[in-house]
Amino acid sequence: MTGAGRAGDGLARALAVSGDLEGAREQRSVALRAAGAVSAVGDPTGQPAAVQPAAAQLPVDPQAVADVIGSFDVPGIWTTNDDPAHSAELVAAAERVLPAFRAPTATRARLLATIAMEERGTGARLPEADEAEAIARDLDDPELRAFALNARFMHTFHRTGLAPHRARIGRELVAHAAEHHLVTHEVLGHLILVQAGAALADLDTADHHAAEADDLARSHDLPLVSVFTDWYAALKLAAQNRTAEADHAYRAAAQRIAGTGMWGMERGLLPLALLSLHGPSTVDLTDDWGPHLPWVRPLALPQKEALAAARTLPPGPADLLSETRACLIALAAIRLQDDDLRERARTALLPAKDEQAAGTGLFTFGPISRFLDDLS
């Protein structure tokens, strides 16, 4: 890789750690173009036309491309993609050069883990994450193992009720990262355990890990961590039925997201949180529900339109909001008195019957068992 390429990679990682995620993505795209891997910068609006892999006939140095891709291992906790176009750019570049690295090397593992990280919310890249983790363990590479664990976390949402599995990943990450002084991945492990604790109704454990994450963030200047812990503090108020305080806290937490470059979190989360707090009677379809609107429309449309909208709902992403969407289907089924919707919601929620609909760590719809009882 050229010196300019290495400098760009270092800048991208520094920007991401310091909280400038948009700048980090731009620098990474610049480095990929310099390496000949792609021909255009990703479009933050997510339009696929903005991403074009470099023409196949152009000469590319696979190691240079792999170095760019593998140098940006900033942890990720949220399963909705911030920039689908940029992720498509990365995955296309990684898949293009992956055949050049068939041996179980660190380079191959980083490419595989990157593919899994960038195609989060799909449940489709667990084999890549598992292979990356196996290579990292065999190589006894601490940083690579932490990155691969993060990639595996991103693919533990293929059904509801998987909070215990994610908690195991979180505990492993905390112990492993603390041992090897991998601060950002230690923070990641704590945030995973905040989410899992909320889902498992273990707020004492979630409190502990939120405090640990905040302490590390203050000590190491990681400004985005408090975005997640502020939301968790609002969730806790809601769980304590302190409705007015929770409403205020949710609105304040939502304002903190604006301008962070976390576009996957910016749209629709505040209305969802307020819905969880105040109930479906408060739904206003003119609010910015973002990608969550299809699951909310059946709660507010006239009966006939609502039933048609509910019956055509897609499966949805395999992500942190899986339980939330299933709860919204349950609410629609109850409102519309539709047996098919009841069965769909019951089937989706049954694996999580002992959990809370709070696995985001941001807001809670309460015990899933309550929804199952209402569906009976």
Coordinates of C-alpha atoms in Angstrom, one line a residue:
M1 CA 0.0 0.0 0.0
T2 CA 1.1 3.5 -0.7
G3 CA 2.0 5.9 2.1
A4 CA -1.0 8.0 1.2
G5 CA -3.2 5.0 1.5
R6 CA -1.9 4.1 4.9
A7 CA -2.3 7.7 6.1
G8 CA -5.9 7.7 4.8
D9 CA -6.7 4.5 6.7
G10 CA -5.2 5.8 9.9
L11 CA -7.2 9.0 9.5
A12 CA -10.4 7.1 8.9
R13 CA -10.0 5.0 12.0
A14 CA -9.2 8.1 14.1
L15 CA -12.2 9.9 12.8
A16 CA -14.5 7.0 13.6
V17 CA -13.1 6.6 17.1
S18 CA -13.4 10.3 17.8
G19 CA -17.1 10.4 16.7
D20 CA -16.9 11.6 13.0
L21 CA -18.3 8.5 11.4
E22 CA -19.3 10.3 8.2
G23 CA -15.7 11.6 7.7
A24 CA -14.4 8.2 8.4
R25 CA -16.5 6.6 5.7
E26 CA -15.4 9.3 3.2
Q27 CA -11.7 8.7 4.0
R28 CA -12.2 4.9 3.6
S29 CA -13.8 5.4 0.2
V30 CA -10.9 7.6 -0.8
A31 CA -8.4 4.9 0.2
L32 CA -10.4 2.2 -1.7
R33 CA -10.3 4.3 -4.8
A34 CA -6.6 5.0 -4.4
A35 CA -6.1 1.2 -4.3
G36 CA -8.2 0.8 -7.4
A37 CA -10.9 -1.2 -5.7
V38 CA -13.9 1.0 -6.5
S39 CA -14.6 3.8 -8.9
A40 CA -17.1 6.0 -6.8
V41 CA -17.6 7.2 -3.3
G42 CA -20.6 5.8 -1.5
D43 CA -23.7 7.9 -1.3
P44 CA -24.9 8.6 2.3
T45 CA -28.5 8.5 1.1
G46 CA -28.1 4.8 0.5
Q47 CA -28.8 4.9 -3.3
P48 CA -27.2 1.9 -4.9
A49 CA -26.4 3.7 -8.1
A50 CA -23.7 5.6 -6.2
V51 CA -21.5 2.6 -5.7
Q52 CA -19.7 1.0 -8.7
P53 CA -16.9 -1.5 -8.2
A54 CA -13.9 -0.8 -10.3
A55 CA -14.0 -2.3 -13.7
A56 CA -12.8 -6.0 -13.6
Q57 CA -10.2 -5.4 -16.3
L58 CA -8.4 -2.7 -14.3
P59 CA -5.2 -4.0 -12.5
V60 CA -5.7 -4.2 -8.7
D61 CA -3.2 -5.1 -6.0
P62 CA -5.2 -7.5 -3.8
Q63 CA -3.0 -6.9 -0.8
A64 CA -3.3 -3.1 -1.1
V65 CA -7.1 -3.4 -1.3
A66 CA -7.2 -5.9 1.6
D67 CA -5.0 -3.6 3.7
V68 CA -7.4 -0.7 3.2
I69 CA -10.5 -2.9 4.1
G70 CA -8.8 -4.5 7.1
S71 CA -7.5 -1.4 8.7
F72 CA -10.8 0.0 9.8
D73 CA -12.0 -2.3 12.6
V74 CA -14.0 0.2 14.6
P75 CA -16.6 -1.7 16.6
G76 CA -20.3 -1.6 15.7
I77 CA -23.2 -2.1 18.1
W78 CA -26.2 -1.0 16.0
T79 CA -27.5 -3.5 13.5
T80 CA -29.2 -1.0 11.1
N81 CA -26.7 0.0 8.4
D82 CA -25.6 3.6 8.6
D83 CA -24.6 3.8 4.9
P84 CA -25.8 1.0 2.7
A85 CA -24.0 2.4 -0.4
H86 CA -20.6 2.5 1.4
S87 CA -21.2 -1.0 2.8
A88 CA -21.9 -2.3 -0.7
E89 CA -18.7 -0.7 -1.9
L90 CA -16.7 -2.5 0.8
V91 CA -18.4 -5.8 0.3
A92 CA -17.8 -5.7 -3.4
A93 CA -14.2 -4.8 -3.0
A94 CA -13.7 -7.5 -0.3
E95 CA -15.3 -10.2 -2.4
R96 CA -13.3 -9.2 -5.4
V97 CA -10.0 -9.8 -3.7
L98 CA -10.9 -12.6 -1.4
P99 CA -10.0 -15.4 -3.9
A100 CA -6.4 -14.2 -3.7
F101 CA -6.3 -15.1 0.0
R102 CA -7.4 -18.7 0.3
A103 CA -5.0 -19.7 3.1
P104 CA -6.3 -19.1 6.7
T105 CA -4.4 -15.9 7.2
A106 CA -5.2 -12.7 9.1
T107 CA -5.8 -11.0 5.8
R108 CA -8.5 -13.5 4.9
A109 CA -10.1 -13.3 8.3
R110 CA -10.3 -9.5 8.2
L111 CA -11.9 -9.6 4.8
L112 CA -14.5 -12.2 6.0
A113 CA -15.2 -10.3 9.1
T114 CA -15.6 -7.0 7.2
I115 CA -18.1 -8.7 4.8
A116 CA -20.1 -9.9 7.9
M117 CA -20.0 -6.5 9.6
E118 CA -21.1 -4.6 6.5
E119 CA -24.0 -6.9 5.7
R120 CA -25.3 -6.7 9.2
G121 CA -29.0 -7.1 9.8
T122 CA -29.3 -9.9 7.3
G123 CA -28.4 -13.0 9.2
A124 CA -26.8 -14.2 6.0
R125 CA -23.1 -13.8 6.8
L126 CA -22.7 -15.9 9.9
P127 CA -20.5 -18.4 8.0
E128 CA -18.0 -15.6 7.1
A129 CA -18.0 -14.4 10.8
D130 CA -17.5 -18.0 12.1
E131 CA -14.6 -18.6 9.7
A132 CA -13.0 -15.3 10.6
E133 CA -13.3 -16.1 14.3
A134 CA -11.8 -19.6 13.8
I135 CA -8.8 -18.2 12.0
A136 CA -8.3 -15.6 14.6
R137 CA -8.3 -18.2 17.4
D138 CA -5.8 -20.4 15.5
L139 CA -3.5 -17.4 14.9
D140 CA -3.9 -16.2 18.5
D141 CA -4.5 -12.7 17.2
P142 CA -6.3 -10.7 19.9
E143 CA -7.5 -7.8 17.8
L144 CA -8.6 -10.0 15.0
R145 CA -10.6 -12.2 17.4
A146 CA -12.3 -9.2 18.9
F147 CA -13.3 -8.0 15.4
A148 CA -14.6 -11.4 14.4
L149 CA -16.6 -11.6 17.7
N150 CA -18.2 -8.3 16.7
A151 CA -19.0 -9.7 13.3
R152 CA -20.7 -12.8 14.9
F153 CA -22.7 -10.6 17.2
M154 CA -24.1 -8.8 14.1
H155 CA -25.6 -12.2 12.9
T156 CA -27.3 -13.4 16.2
F157 CA -30.7 -12.0 15.2
H158 CA -32.0 -14.6 12.9
R159 CA -34.9 -15.2 15.3
T160 CA -36.2 -13.6 18.4
G161 CA -35.1 -14.8 21.9
L162 CA -31.3 -14.8 21.3
A163 CA -30.4 -12.3 24.0
P164 CA -28.6 -15.1 26.0
H165 CA -26.4 -15.9 23.0
R166 CA -25.5 -12.2 22.6
A167 CA -24.8 -12.0 26.3
R168 CA -22.2 -14.7 26.0
I169 CA -20.5 -12.8 23.2
G170 CA -20.6 -9.7 25.3
R171 CA -19.0 -11.4 28.3
E172 CA -16.3 -13.0 26.1
L173 CA -15.6 -9.6 24.5
V174 CA -15.3 -7.8 27.8
A175 CA -12.9 -10.4 29.3
H176 CA -10.9 -10.8 26.1
A177 CA -10.6 -7.0 25.3
A178 CA -9.7 -6.1 28.9
E179 CA -7.0 -8.7 29.0
H180 CA -5.5 -7.4 25.8
H181 CA -6.2 -3.7 26.4
L182 CA -8.5 -3.3 23.4
V183 CA -10.6 -0.5 24.8
T184 CA -13.1 0.1 22.0
H185 CA -14.0 -3.6 21.9
E186 CA -14.2 -3.7 25.7
V187 CA -16.8 -0.9 25.4
L188 CA -18.6 -2.8 22.7
G189 CA -18.8 -5.8 25.0
H190 CA -20.3 -3.7 27.8
L191 CA -22.9 -2.2 25.4
I192 CA -23.9 -5.6 24.2
L193 CA -24.4 -6.6 27.9
V194 CA -26.5 -3.5 28.4
Q195 CA -28.8 -4.6 25.6
A196 CA -28.8 -8.2 26.8
G197 CA -29.5 -7.2 30.4
A198 CA -32.4 -5.1 29.3
A199 CA -33.9 -8.0 27.2
L200 CA -33.4 -10.4 30.1
A201 CA -35.0 -8.1 32.7
D202 CA -31.7 -7.9 34.5
L203 CA -31.4 -4.1 34.9
D204 CA -28.8 -4.4 37.7
T205 CA -26.4 -6.1 35.3
A206 CA -27.3 -3.6 32.5
D207 CA -26.7 -0.7 34.9
H208 CA -23.2 -2.1 35.8
H209 CA -22.2 -2.4 32.2
A210 CA -23.6 1.0 31.2
A211 CA -21.5 2.5 34.0
E212 CA -18.4 0.6 32.9
A213 CA -18.9 1.7 29.3
D214 CA -19.3 5.4 30.4
D215 CA -16.1 5.2 32.5
L216 CA -14.1 3.8 29.7
A217 CA -15.5 6.4 27.3
R218 CA -14.6 9.3 29.6
S219 CA -11.1 7.9 30.1
H220 CA -10.4 7.4 26.4
D221 CA -12.4 10.2 24.8
L222 CA -15.0 8.0 23.0
P223 CA -17.9 10.5 22.6
L224 CA -20.5 8.3 20.9
V225 CA -20.7 5.8 23.8
S226 CA -22.9 8.1 25.9
V227 CA -25.5 8.2 23.0
F228 CA -26.3 4.6 23.8
T229 CA -26.1 4.9 27.6
D230 CA -28.4 8.0 27.5
W231 CA -31.0 6.0 25.7
Y232 CA -30.6 3.2 28.2
A233 CA -31.2 5.6 31.0
A234 CA -34.4 6.6 29.4
L235 CA -35.4 3.0 29.0
K236 CA -34.9 2.4 32.7
L237 CA -37.2 5.3 33.5
A238 CA -39.8 3.8 31.3
A239 CA -39.4 0.4 33.0
Q240 CA -40.0 2.1 36.3
N241 CA -43.2 3.7 35.0
R242 CA -41.8 7.2 35.3
T243 CA -43.5 8.2 32.1
A244 CA -43.1 11.9 32.0
E245 CA -39.4 11.7 32.9
A246 CA -38.9 8.9 30.3
D247 CA -40.6 11.0 27.6
H248 CA -38.3 13.9 28.3
A249 CA -35.2 11.6 28.4
Y250 CA -36.1 9.9 25.1
R251 CA -36.5 13.3 23.4
A252 CA -33.1 14.5 24.7
A253 CA -31.4 11.2 23.8
A254 CA -32.8 11.4 20.2
Q255 CA -31.3 14.9 19.8
R256 CA -27.9 13.5 20.6
I257 CA -28.0 11.2 17.6
A258 CA -28.4 14.1 15.1
G259 CA -25.1 14.9 13.3
T260 CA -23.2 11.8 14.6
G261 CA -23.2 10.1 11.2
M262 CA -25.2 7.2 12.7
W263 CA -27.9 7.4 10.0
G264 CA -29.2 3.9 10.8
M265 CA -30.3 5.3 14.2
E266 CA -31.4 8.8 13.3
R267 CA -34.8 8.0 11.7
G268 CA -37.7 6.5 13.4
L269 CA -36.3 5.6 16.8
L270 CA -37.9 8.5 18.8
P271 CA -41.4 7.8 17.5
L272 CA -41.0 4.1 18.3
A273 CA -39.8 4.9 21.8
L274 CA -42.7 7.2 22.4
L275 CA -45.1 4.5 21.1
S276 CA -43.6 2.0 23.5
L277 CA -44.1 4.6 26.3
H278 CA -47.6 5.9 25.5
G279 CA -49.3 3.1 23.5
P280 CA -50.6 2.8 19.9
S281 CA -53.4 5.4 20.5
T282 CA -50.8 8.1 20.2
V283 CA -49.5 7.0 16.8
D284 CA -49.2 9.8 14.2
L285 CA -48.4 8.5 10.8
T286 CA -47.0 11.9 9.7
D287 CA -44.1 11.6 12.1
D288 CA -40.8 10.4 10.7
W289 CA -41.0 6.7 11.3
G290 CA -38.2 6.0 8.9
P291 CA -37.9 2.3 7.9
H292 CA -40.3 1.3 10.7
L293 CA -43.4 2.9 9.1
P294 CA -44.8 -0.3 7.5
W295 CA -45.0 -1.9 10.9
V296 CA -46.7 1.1 12.4
R297 CA -49.3 1.8 9.7
P298 CA -51.6 -1.0 10.7
L299 CA -52.0 0.6 14.2
A300 CA -53.5 3.8 12.8
L301 CA -55.0 3.3 9.4
P302 CA -58.7 2.6 8.9
Q303 CA -59.6 -1.0 9.5
K304 CA -59.7 -2.2 6.0
E305 CA -56.5 -0.4 4.9
A306 CA -54.8 -1.5 8.1
L307 CA -55.6 -5.1 7.6
A308 CA -54.3 -5.0 4.0
A309 CA -51.1 -3.3 5.2
A310 CA -50.6 -5.8 8.0
R311 CA -51.1 -8.8 5.8
T312 CA -48.5 -7.7 3.3
L313 CA -45.7 -6.9 5.8
P314 CA -42.4 -8.3 4.8
P315 CA -40.3 -10.5 7.2
G316 CA -38.1 -7.5 8.1
P317 CA -34.4 -7.4 8.8
A318 CA -32.7 -9.8 11.2
D319 CA -31.6 -7.2 13.7
L320 CA -32.1 -5.7 17.1
L321 CA -35.6 -4.6 16.3
S322 CA -36.9 -8.1 15.5
E323 CA -38.8 -8.3 18.8
T324 CA -40.1 -4.8 18.4
R325 CA -41.6 -5.5 15.0
A326 CA -43.2 -8.7 16.2
C327 CA -44.8 -6.8 19.1
L328 CA -46.1 -4.2 16.6
I329 CA -47.6 -7.1 14.6
A330 CA -49.2 -8.4 17.8
L331 CA -50.7 -5.0 18.5
A332 CA -52.1 -4.9 15.0
A333 CA -53.5 -8.4 15.3
I334 CA -55.2 -7.5 18.6
R335 CA -56.6 -4.3 17.1
L336 CA -57.8 -5.9 13.9
Q337 CA -58.9 -9.2 15.5
D338 CA -57.2 -11.2 12.7
D339 CA -56.3 -14.8 13.4
D340 CA -53.6 -15.0 10.7
L341 CA -51.8 -12.0 12.2
R342 CA -52.2 -13.5 15.7
E343 CA -50.5 -16.6 14.6
R344 CA -47.7 -14.8 12.8
A345 CA -47.0 -12.7 15.9
R346 CA -47.2 -15.7 18.3
T347 CA -44.8 -17.7 16.1
A348 CA -42.3 -14.8 16.0
L349 CA -42.5 -14.0 19.7
L350 CA -42.6 -17.5 21.3
P351 CA -38.8 -18.1 21.3
A352 CA -38.5 -14.9 23.3
K353 CA -41.3 -15.7 25.8
D354 CA -39.1 -15.2 28.8
E355 CA -37.6 -12.0 27.6
Q356 CA -38.5 -8.3 27.5
A357 CA -39.1 -6.5 24.2
A358 CA -36.1 -4.3 25.2
G359 CA -33.2 -5.9 23.3
T360 CA -32.3 -2.6 21.6
G361 CA -31.2 -1.3 25.0
L362 CA -32.9 1.9 23.9
F363 CA -36.6 1.4 24.7
T364 CA -38.9 -1.3 26.0
F365 CA -42.3 -2.6 25.0
G366 CA -42.4 -4.7 28.2
P367 CA -42.6 -8.4 28.8
I368 CA -43.1 -10.5 25.7
S369 CA -45.2 -12.9 27.8
R370 CA -47.8 -10.2 28.1
F371 CA -48.1 -10.0 24.3
L372 CA -48.4 -13.8 24.1
D373 CA -51.1 -13.8 26.7
D374 CA -53.0 -11.1 24.8
L375 CA -52.7 -13.1 21.6
S376 CA -54.2 -16.3 23.2

